[in-house]
GROMACS .gro file of N, CA and C in nm:
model
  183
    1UNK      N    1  10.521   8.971  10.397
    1UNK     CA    2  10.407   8.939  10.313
    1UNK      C    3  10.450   8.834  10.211
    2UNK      N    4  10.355   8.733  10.150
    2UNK     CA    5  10.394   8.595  10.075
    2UNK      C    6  10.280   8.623   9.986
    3UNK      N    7  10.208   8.642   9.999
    3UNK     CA    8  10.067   8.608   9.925
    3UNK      C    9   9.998   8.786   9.905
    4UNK      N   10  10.008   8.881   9.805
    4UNK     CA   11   9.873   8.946   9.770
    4UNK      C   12   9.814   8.921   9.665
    5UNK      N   13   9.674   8.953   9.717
    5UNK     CA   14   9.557   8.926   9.530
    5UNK      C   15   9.461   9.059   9.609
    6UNK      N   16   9.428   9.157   9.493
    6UNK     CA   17   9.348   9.253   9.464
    6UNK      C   18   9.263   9.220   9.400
    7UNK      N   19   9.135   9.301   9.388
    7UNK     CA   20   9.034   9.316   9.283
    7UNK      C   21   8.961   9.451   9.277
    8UNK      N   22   8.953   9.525   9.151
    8UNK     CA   23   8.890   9.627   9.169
    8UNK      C   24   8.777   9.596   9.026
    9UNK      N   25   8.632   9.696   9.086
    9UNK     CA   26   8.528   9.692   8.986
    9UNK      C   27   8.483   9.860   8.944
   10UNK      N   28   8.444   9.885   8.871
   10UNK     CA   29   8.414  10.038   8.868
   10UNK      C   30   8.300  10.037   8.725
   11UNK      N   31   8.249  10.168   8.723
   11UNK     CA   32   8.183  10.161   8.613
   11UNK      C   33   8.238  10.127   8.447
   12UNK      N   34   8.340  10.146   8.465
   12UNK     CA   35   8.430  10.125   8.321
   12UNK      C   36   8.467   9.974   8.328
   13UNK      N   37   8.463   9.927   8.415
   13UNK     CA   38   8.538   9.763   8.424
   13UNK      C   39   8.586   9.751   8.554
   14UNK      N   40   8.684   9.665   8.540
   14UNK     CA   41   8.708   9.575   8.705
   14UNK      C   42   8.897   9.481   8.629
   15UNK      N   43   8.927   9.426   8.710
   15UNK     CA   44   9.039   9.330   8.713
   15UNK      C   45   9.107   9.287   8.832
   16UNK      N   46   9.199   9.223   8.854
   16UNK     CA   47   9.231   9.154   8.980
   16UNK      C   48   9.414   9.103   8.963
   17UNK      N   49   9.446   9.064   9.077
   17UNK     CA   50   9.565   9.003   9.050
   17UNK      C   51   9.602   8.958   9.182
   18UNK      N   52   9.659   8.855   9.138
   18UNK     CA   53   9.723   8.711   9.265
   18UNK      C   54   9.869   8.716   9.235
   19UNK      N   55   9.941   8.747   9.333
   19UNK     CA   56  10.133   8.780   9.374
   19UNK      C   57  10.170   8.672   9.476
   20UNK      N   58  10.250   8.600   9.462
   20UNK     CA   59  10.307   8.523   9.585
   20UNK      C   60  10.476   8.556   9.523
   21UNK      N   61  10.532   8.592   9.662
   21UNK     CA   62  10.624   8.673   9.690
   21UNK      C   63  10.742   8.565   9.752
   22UNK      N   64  10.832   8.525   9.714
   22UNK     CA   65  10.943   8.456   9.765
   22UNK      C   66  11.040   8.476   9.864
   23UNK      N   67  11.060   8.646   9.846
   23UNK     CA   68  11.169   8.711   9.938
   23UNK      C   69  11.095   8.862   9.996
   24UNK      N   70  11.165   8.863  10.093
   24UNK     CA   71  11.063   9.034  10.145
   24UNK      C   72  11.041   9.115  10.099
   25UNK      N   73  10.950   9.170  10.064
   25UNK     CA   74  10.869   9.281  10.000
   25UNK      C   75  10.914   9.436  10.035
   26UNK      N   76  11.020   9.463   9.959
   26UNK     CA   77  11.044   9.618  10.013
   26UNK      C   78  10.999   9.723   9.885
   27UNK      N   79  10.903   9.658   9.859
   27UNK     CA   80  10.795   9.751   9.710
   27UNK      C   81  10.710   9.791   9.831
   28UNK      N   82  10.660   9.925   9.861
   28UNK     CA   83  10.489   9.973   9.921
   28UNK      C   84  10.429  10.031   9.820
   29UNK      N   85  10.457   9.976   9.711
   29UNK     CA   86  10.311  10.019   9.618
   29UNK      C   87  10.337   9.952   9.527
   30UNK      N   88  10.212   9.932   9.413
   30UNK     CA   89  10.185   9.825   9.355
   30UNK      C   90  10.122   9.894   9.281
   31UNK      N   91  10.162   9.878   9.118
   31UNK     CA   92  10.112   9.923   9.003
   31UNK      C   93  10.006   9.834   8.903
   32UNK      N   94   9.867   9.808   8.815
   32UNK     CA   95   9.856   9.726   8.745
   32UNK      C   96   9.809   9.817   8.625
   33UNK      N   97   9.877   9.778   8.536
   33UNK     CA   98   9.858   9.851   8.373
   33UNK      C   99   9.798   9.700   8.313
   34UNK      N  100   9.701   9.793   8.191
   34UNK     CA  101   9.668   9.695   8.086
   34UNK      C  102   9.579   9.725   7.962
   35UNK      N  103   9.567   9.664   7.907
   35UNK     CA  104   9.489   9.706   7.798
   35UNK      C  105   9.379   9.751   7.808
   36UNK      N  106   9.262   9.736   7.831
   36UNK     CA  107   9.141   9.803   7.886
   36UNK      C  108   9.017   9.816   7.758
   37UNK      N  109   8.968   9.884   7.802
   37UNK     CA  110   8.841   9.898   7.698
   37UNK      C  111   8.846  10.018   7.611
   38UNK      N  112   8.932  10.132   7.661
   38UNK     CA  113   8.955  10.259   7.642
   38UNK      C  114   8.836  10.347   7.702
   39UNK      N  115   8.790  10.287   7.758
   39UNK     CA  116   8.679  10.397   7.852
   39UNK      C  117   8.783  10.499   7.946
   40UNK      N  118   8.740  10.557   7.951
   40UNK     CA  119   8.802  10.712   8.059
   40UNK      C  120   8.712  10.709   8.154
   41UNK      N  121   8.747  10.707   8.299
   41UNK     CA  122   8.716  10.717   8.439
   41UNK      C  123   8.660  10.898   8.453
   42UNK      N  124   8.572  10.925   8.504
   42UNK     CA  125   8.564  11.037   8.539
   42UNK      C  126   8.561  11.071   8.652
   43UNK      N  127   8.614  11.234   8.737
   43UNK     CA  128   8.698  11.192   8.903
   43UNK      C  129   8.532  11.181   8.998
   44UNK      N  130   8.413  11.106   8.919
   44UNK     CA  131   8.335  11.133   9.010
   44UNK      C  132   8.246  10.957   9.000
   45UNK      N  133   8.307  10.897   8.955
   45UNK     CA  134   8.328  10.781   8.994
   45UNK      C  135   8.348  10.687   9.037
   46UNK      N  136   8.293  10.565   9.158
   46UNK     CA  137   8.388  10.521   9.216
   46UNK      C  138   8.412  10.399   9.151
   47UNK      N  139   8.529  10.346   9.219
   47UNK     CA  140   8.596  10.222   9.225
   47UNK      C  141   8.594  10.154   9.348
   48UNK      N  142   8.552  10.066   9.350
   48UNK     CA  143   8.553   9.989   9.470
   48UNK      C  144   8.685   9.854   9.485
   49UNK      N  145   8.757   9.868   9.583
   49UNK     CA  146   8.855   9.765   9.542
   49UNK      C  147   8.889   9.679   9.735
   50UNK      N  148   8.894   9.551   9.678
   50UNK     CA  149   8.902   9.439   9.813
   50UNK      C  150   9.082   9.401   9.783
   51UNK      N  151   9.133   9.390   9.865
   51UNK     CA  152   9.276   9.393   9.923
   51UNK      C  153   9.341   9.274   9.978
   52UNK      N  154   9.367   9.175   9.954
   52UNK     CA  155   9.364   9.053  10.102
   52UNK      C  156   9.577   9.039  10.074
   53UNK      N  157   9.593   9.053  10.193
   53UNK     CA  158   9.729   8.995  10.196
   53UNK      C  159   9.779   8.928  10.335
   54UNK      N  160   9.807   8.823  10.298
   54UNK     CA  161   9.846   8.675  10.405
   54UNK      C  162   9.712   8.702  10.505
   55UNK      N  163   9.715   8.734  10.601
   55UNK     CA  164   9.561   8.706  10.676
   55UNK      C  165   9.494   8.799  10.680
   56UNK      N  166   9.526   8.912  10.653
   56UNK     CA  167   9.451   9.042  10.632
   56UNK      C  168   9.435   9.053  10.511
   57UNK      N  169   9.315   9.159  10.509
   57UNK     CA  170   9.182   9.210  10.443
   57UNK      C  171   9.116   9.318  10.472
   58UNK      N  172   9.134   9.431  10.325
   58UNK     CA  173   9.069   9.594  10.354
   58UNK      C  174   8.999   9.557  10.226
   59UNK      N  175   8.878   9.672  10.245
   59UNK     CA  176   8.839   9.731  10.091
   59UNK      C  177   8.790   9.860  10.095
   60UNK      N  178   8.751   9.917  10.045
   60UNK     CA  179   8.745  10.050  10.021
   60UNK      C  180   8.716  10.150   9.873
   61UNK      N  181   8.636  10.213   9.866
   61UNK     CA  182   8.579  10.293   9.745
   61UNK      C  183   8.674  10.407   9.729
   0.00000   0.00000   0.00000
């Protein structure tokens, strides 16, 4: 993998992020922290989030 960018939207907010990767990727998971609004998610909520890395593409709630 060379290239991931995410995006997620939800009722509290949304954010995204673009990675280009130099050497092989032996991370399988991927964290994004940040400042936020301080809204709290409740577990009955969704999030909807689009995925694309090098030619593939998922998304999923």
């Amino acid at each position: 993998m060379k290239q991931l960018d995410y995006e997620y939207n939800g009722p509290t907010g949304g954010g995204s992020l673009s990675e280009t990767f130099n050497e092989p990727v032996s991370v399988k998971e991927f964290t994004s922290r940040g400042g936020g609004s301080g809204a709290i998610m409740r577990k009955d909520m969704v999030v909807h989030v689009e995925v694309k890395w090098d030619d593939n593409e998922e998304s999923f709630d």
